[in-house]
Coordinates of C-alpha atoms and ligand atoms in Angstrom, one line a residue:
M1478 CA 5.9 52.3 15.5
T1479 CA 3.2 50.3 13.7
E1480 CA 2.3 46.7 14.4
V1481 CA 2.9 44.2 11.6
H1482 CA 0.1 41.7 11.0
V1483 CA 1.7 38.4 10.3
V1484 CA -0.6 36.2 8.2
R1485 CA 0.0 32.8 6.8
T1486 CA -3.1 32.1 4.8
I1487 CA -4.6 33.6 1.6
S1488 CA -8.0 34.1 3.4
E1489 CA -6.5 36.1 6.2
L1490 CA -4.5 38.2 3.7
R1491 CA -7.6 38.9 1.6
A1492 CA -9.6 39.8 4.8
H1493 CA -7.1 42.6 5.6
V1494 CA -6.9 43.9 2.1
R1495 CA -10.7 43.8 1.8
D1496 CA -11.0 45.9 5.0
W1497 CA -8.4 48.4 3.7
H1498 CA -10.1 48.7 0.3
K1499 CA -13.5 49.1 1.9
A1500 CA -12.0 52.0 3.9
G1501 CA -10.9 53.6 0.6
E1502 CA -7.2 52.8 1.1
T1503 CA -4.8 51.7 -1.6
V1504 CA -2.5 48.7 -1.0
A1505 CA 1.1 48.0 -2.1
L1506 CA 2.9 44.7 -2.1
V1507 CA 6.6 44.0 -1.9
P1508 CA 7.2 40.4 -2.9
T1509 CA 10.4 39.0 -1.3
M1510 CA 12.1 35.7 -0.4
G1511 CA 13.1 37.1 3.0
A1512 CA 16.6 37.7 4.3
L1513 CA 15.7 41.4 4.0
H1514 CA 18.3 44.0 3.4
R1515 CA 18.2 47.8 2.8
G1516 CA 17.2 47.2 -0.8
H1517 CA 14.0 45.5 0.3
L1518 CA 13.3 48.2 2.9
A1519 CA 13.7 50.9 0.3
L1520 CA 10.9 49.1 -1.6
V1521 CA 8.7 49.2 1.5
E1522 CA 9.5 52.9 1.9
E1523 CA 8.6 53.6 -1.8
G1524 CA 5.4 51.5 -1.2
L1525 CA 4.4 53.8 1.6
R1526 CA 4.8 56.8 -0.8
Q1527 CA 2.7 55.0 -3.5
A1528 CA -0.1 53.6 -1.4
D1529 CA -1.8 53.8 2.0
R1530 CA -0.9 50.3 3.2
V1531 CA 2.2 48.2 2.5
M1532 CA 2.5 44.5 2.7
A1533 CA 5.6 42.3 2.1
S1534 CA 5.4 38.6 1.2
I1535 CA 8.1 36.3 2.5
F1536 CA 8.2 33.1 0.6
V1537 CA 11.3 31.2 -0.7
N1538 CA 9.7 29.9 -3.9
P1539 CA 10.8 26.4 -4.7
K1540 CA 9.6 26.7 -8.3
Q1541 CA 12.3 29.3 -9.2
F1542 CA 15.3 27.1 -8.1
A1543 CA 16.7 24.2 -10.1
A1544 CA 17.7 21.0 -8.3
N1545 CA 21.4 22.1 -8.2
E1546 CA 20.7 25.6 -6.9
D1547 CA 20.6 27.1 -3.4
F1548 CA 17.0 26.5 -2.3
G1549 CA 18.0 24.6 0.8
A1550 CA 20.8 27.1 1.7
Y1551 CA 18.8 30.2 1.0
P1552 CA 18.9 32.3 4.2
R1553 CA 15.7 32.1 6.3
Q1554 CA 15.3 34.6 9.2
E1555 CA 11.6 35.2 9.6
A1556 CA 11.7 36.9 13.1
D1557 CA 14.5 39.3 12.0
D1558 CA 12.6 40.1 8.7
I1559 CA 9.4 40.9 10.5
E1560 CA 11.2 43.2 12.9
K1561 CA 12.8 45.0 10.0
L1562 CA 9.4 45.3 8.3
R1563 CA 7.9 46.7 11.5
Q1564 CA 10.7 49.4 11.7
A1565 CA 10.2 50.3 8.1
G1566 CA 6.5 50.9 8.7
A1567 CA 5.0 47.9 6.8
D1568 CA 1.4 47.0 7.8
L1569 CA 1.5 43.3 7.0
A1570 CA 3.8 40.3 6.3
F1571 CA 2.3 37.5 4.3
V1572 CA 4.3 34.4 5.1
P1573 CA 2.7 31.4 3.5
G1574 CA 4.0 27.9 3.9
P1575 CA 4.7 25.8 0.7
Q1576 CA 1.3 24.0 1.1
E1577 CA -0.6 27.3 1.2
M1578 CA 1.2 28.5 -2.0
Y1579 CA 1.1 25.3 -3.9
R1580 CA -1.8 23.2 -2.7
P1581 CA -1.6 19.4 -3.3
G1582 CA -2.4 18.8 -7.0
F1583 CA -1.1 22.3 -8.1
A1584 CA -0.5 22.0 -11.8
T1585 CA -0.4 25.4 -13.4
G1586 CA 2.5 27.5 -14.6
V1587 CA 2.9 30.9 -16.1
T1588 CA 5.3 31.2 -19.1
V1589 CA 6.4 34.5 -20.4
A1590 CA 7.9 34.8 -23.9
G1591 CA 9.3 37.8 -25.8
P1592 CA 12.6 39.7 -25.7
A1593 CA 12.5 40.1 -21.9
V1594 CA 13.2 36.4 -21.5
Q1595 CA 15.7 35.9 -24.3
G1596 CA 19.4 35.3 -23.9
L1597 CA 20.3 36.5 -20.4
E1598 CA 19.3 34.8 -17.1
D1599 CA 17.1 32.3 -19.0
R1600 CA 20.2 30.9 -20.8
F1601 CA 21.8 29.9 -17.4
R1602 CA 18.6 29.4 -15.3
P1603 CA 16.0 28.1 -17.8
H1604 CA 13.5 27.3 -15.0
F1605 CA 13.8 30.7 -13.3
F1606 CA 11.3 33.0 -15.0
G1607 CA 8.6 30.4 -15.2
G1608 CA 8.9 30.0 -11.4
V1609 CA 9.0 33.8 -10.8
A1610 CA 6.1 34.5 -13.2
T1611 CA 4.0 31.8 -11.6
V1612 CA 4.5 32.9 -8.0
V1613 CA 4.3 36.6 -8.7
A1614 CA 1.0 36.1 -10.6
K1615 CA -0.3 34.2 -7.6
L1616 CA 0.8 36.8 -5.1
L1617 CA -0.8 39.6 -7.2
I1618 CA -4.0 37.7 -7.5
Q1619 CA -4.0 36.5 -3.8
S1620 CA -3.3 39.9 -2.4
Q1621 CA -5.4 42.1 -4.9
C1622 CA -2.8 44.8 -4.4
D1623 CA -3.0 48.0 -6.3
V1624 CA 0.8 48.4 -6.7
A1625 CA 3.7 46.0 -6.5
L1626 CA 7.3 47.0 -6.2
F1627 CA 10.4 45.2 -7.5
G1628 CA 14.1 46.2 -7.4
E1629 CA 15.9 47.1 -10.6
K1630 CA 18.8 44.9 -9.5
D1631 CA 16.9 42.0 -11.0
Y1632 CA 16.2 44.0 -14.1
Q1633 CA 15.2 41.2 -16.4
Q1634 CA 12.9 39.8 -13.7
L1635 CA 11.2 43.3 -13.4
L1636 CA 10.5 43.3 -17.2
V1637 CA 9.2 39.8 -17.1
V1638 CA 6.8 40.6 -14.3
K1639 CA 5.6 43.8 -16.1
Q1640 CA 5.0 41.7 -19.3
M1641 CA 3.2 39.0 -17.3
A1642 CA 0.9 41.5 -15.4
R1643 CA 0.1 43.3 -18.6
D1644 CA -0.6 40.1 -20.6
L1645 CA -2.8 38.6 -17.9
D1646 CA -4.7 41.9 -17.3
I1647 CA -3.8 41.9 -13.6
P1648 CA -5.0 45.3 -12.3
C1649 CA -1.8 46.1 -10.5
R1650 CA 0.8 48.8 -11.3
I1651 CA 4.3 47.3 -11.3
I1652 CA 6.9 49.7 -10.1
G1653 CA 10.7 49.3 -10.5
C1654 CA 12.9 50.9 -7.9
E1655 CA 16.6 51.9 -8.2
T1656 CA 19.2 49.4 -7.0
V1657 CA 20.4 50.0 -3.5
R1658 CA 24.2 49.6 -3.2
E1659 CA 26.8 49.1 -0.5
A1660 CA 29.4 51.9 0.0
D1661 CA 31.8 50.2 -2.5
G1662 CA 29.0 49.9 -5.1
L1663 CA 28.1 46.3 -4.7
A1664 CA 24.4 45.8 -5.3
M1665 CA 22.5 44.7 -2.2
S1666 CA 21.4 41.0 -2.4
S1667 CA 20.5 38.4 0.1
R1668 CA 23.0 36.1 -1.7
N1669 CA 25.9 38.5 -0.8
A1670 CA 25.9 36.6 2.5
Y1671 CA 27.5 33.6 0.7
L1672 CA 30.6 35.6 -0.1
S1673 CA 33.8 35.0 2.0
A1674 CA 35.6 38.2 3.2
E1675 CA 38.0 38.0 0.3
E1676 CA 35.3 37.4 -2.2
R1677 CA 33.3 40.3 -0.8
R1678 CA 36.2 42.6 -1.5
T1679 CA 36.6 41.2 -5.0
A1680 CA 32.8 41.5 -5.7
S1681 CA 33.0 45.3 -5.9
L1682 CA 34.7 44.8 -9.3
I1683 CA 31.3 44.0 -10.7
P1684 CA 29.9 47.5 -10.3
A1685 CA 33.3 49.0 -11.1
Q1686 CA 33.4 47.1 -14.5
L1687 CA 29.8 48.1 -15.2
R1688 CA 30.8 51.7 -14.7
F1689 CA 33.9 51.3 -16.8
V1690 CA 31.9 49.9 -19.8
A1691 CA 29.1 52.5 -19.2
D1692 CA 31.6 55.3 -19.4
A1693 CA 33.1 53.8 -22.6
V1694 CA 29.7 53.5 -24.2
R1695 CA 28.7 57.0 -23.3
A1696 CA 32.0 58.3 -24.7
G1697 CA 31.2 56.5 -28.0
E1698 CA 33.9 53.9 -27.8
D1699 CA 33.6 50.4 -29.3
V1700 CA 31.1 48.6 -27.1
A1701 CA 32.3 45.0 -27.8
Q1702 CA 35.9 46.0 -27.0
A1703 CA 35.0 47.7 -23.7
I1704 CA 32.9 44.6 -22.7
A1705 CA 35.7 42.2 -23.7
K1706 CA 38.2 44.3 -21.6
A1707 CA 35.9 44.3 -18.6
S1708 CA 35.1 40.6 -18.9
A1709 CA 38.8 39.8 -19.0
M1710 CA 39.4 41.9 -15.8
L1711 CA 36.7 40.0 -14.1
G1712 CA 38.1 36.7 -15.3
E1713 CA 41.6 37.6 -14.0
A1714 CA 40.0 38.4 -10.6
G1715 CA 38.5 34.9 -10.4
F1716 CA 35.0 35.4 -11.8
V1717 CA 33.4 33.2 -14.4
V1718 CA 31.3 35.6 -16.5
D1719 CA 28.0 34.2 -17.7
Y1720 CA 27.1 37.3 -19.7
F1721 CA 28.0 40.9 -20.0
E1722 CA 25.7 42.6 -22.6
L1723 CA 24.3 45.9 -23.7
R1724 CA 20.6 45.7 -24.4
N1725 CA 17.6 47.9 -25.2
G1726 CA 16.6 49.2 -21.8
K1727 CA 12.8 49.0 -22.3
T1728 CA 12.5 45.6 -24.0
L1729 CA 15.8 44.0 -23.4
A1730 CA 16.0 43.2 -27.1
P1731 CA 19.7 42.7 -28.2
N1732 CA 19.5 45.7 -30.6
A1733 CA 20.6 48.5 -28.3
D1734 CA 20.0 51.5 -30.5
P1735 CA 21.7 54.5 -28.9
A1736 CA 18.5 56.5 -29.7
N1737 CA 16.7 54.4 -27.0
P1738 CA 17.4 54.0 -23.3
R1739 CA 20.0 51.2 -23.0
R1740 CA 20.8 48.8 -20.1
L1741 CA 24.2 47.1 -19.5
L1742 CA 23.7 43.8 -17.7
V1743 CA 26.2 41.4 -16.2
A1744 CA 26.1 38.0 -14.4
A1745 CA 29.2 36.3 -13.0
R1746 CA 30.1 33.6 -10.6
L1747 CA 32.6 34.0 -7.8
G1748 CA 33.2 30.8 -6.0
R1749 CA 29.8 29.4 -5.2
T1750 CA 28.1 32.8 -5.4
R1751 CA 26.4 34.1 -8.6
L1752 CA 26.2 37.9 -8.7
I1753 CA 24.0 39.8 -11.2
D1754 CA 23.9 43.6 -11.7
N1755 CA 23.0 46.2 -14.3
I1756 CA 23.2 49.9 -15.0
A1757 CA 21.2 52.3 -17.1
I1758 CA 23.0 54.0 -20.0
Ligands
PAF2177 O1 13.3 38.8 -6.4 C1 12.9 37.9 -5.6 O2 13.1 38.0 -4.4 C2 11.9 36.8 -6.1 O3 12.3 36.4 -7.4 C3 10.5 37.2 -6.0 C4 10.1 38.3 -6.9 C5 10.1 37.5 -4.6 C6 9.6 36.0 -6.5 O4 9.8 34.8 -5.7

């Protein structure tokens, strides 16, 4: 099994990447906030297929959490994460502290506009995509990676990152990978750890209702009616639904013309846990 280099500074990270590039090797990055699960490890495995070397970053990014959110409670388990990365075959873990990522006096932010940031997560977490775009832009520039991999579970995030990398001419290919699910369909997420045993059972209603609406859409039934029915089911089970929407799958524009790929996206809160998921149509 490979050794994982654990580096905490940008200069060490760049030294490794420089050596790999000098040897003619390509380098992939899997940006994470740690608390790694099989979804993250699937990104590492895809990274190994796409590039010669794979790095994962572990950084709980304060800029993408609002004051009332779970920054303090977000699970942190570095030793366990590094062992998982080692077993998955990653070459390097970049684990910067907050001072390394945001030096004193840091004053720059990346703001993405356009359909990818209109009307879904941004309505409920207005600070979120600015924080994500800023830290991911930094990670791509710091690491000089050739490829970066993101899960489709955070589909809106994936499109925001693609838009940002394209607009800023960052020479890195952004790859989205299919959502990895538990046996009952629940999308893997580090935040699933917040669910009580009862909530965990209820949480499988999210993928079940996505499938229900997707089937109805594919069968040509009335989309609004199917979504209303699914949202009511979730409400009865104790969820507070933030949104449940059919969008253009490429741009996330609200006009989901059946001639184009479409994406059905949902966000709902169950107790103190907010779950998001989506499915291609
Ligand atoms: O999806 C995540 O874990 C985070 O939003 C990311 C992309 C690592 C940026 O902090």
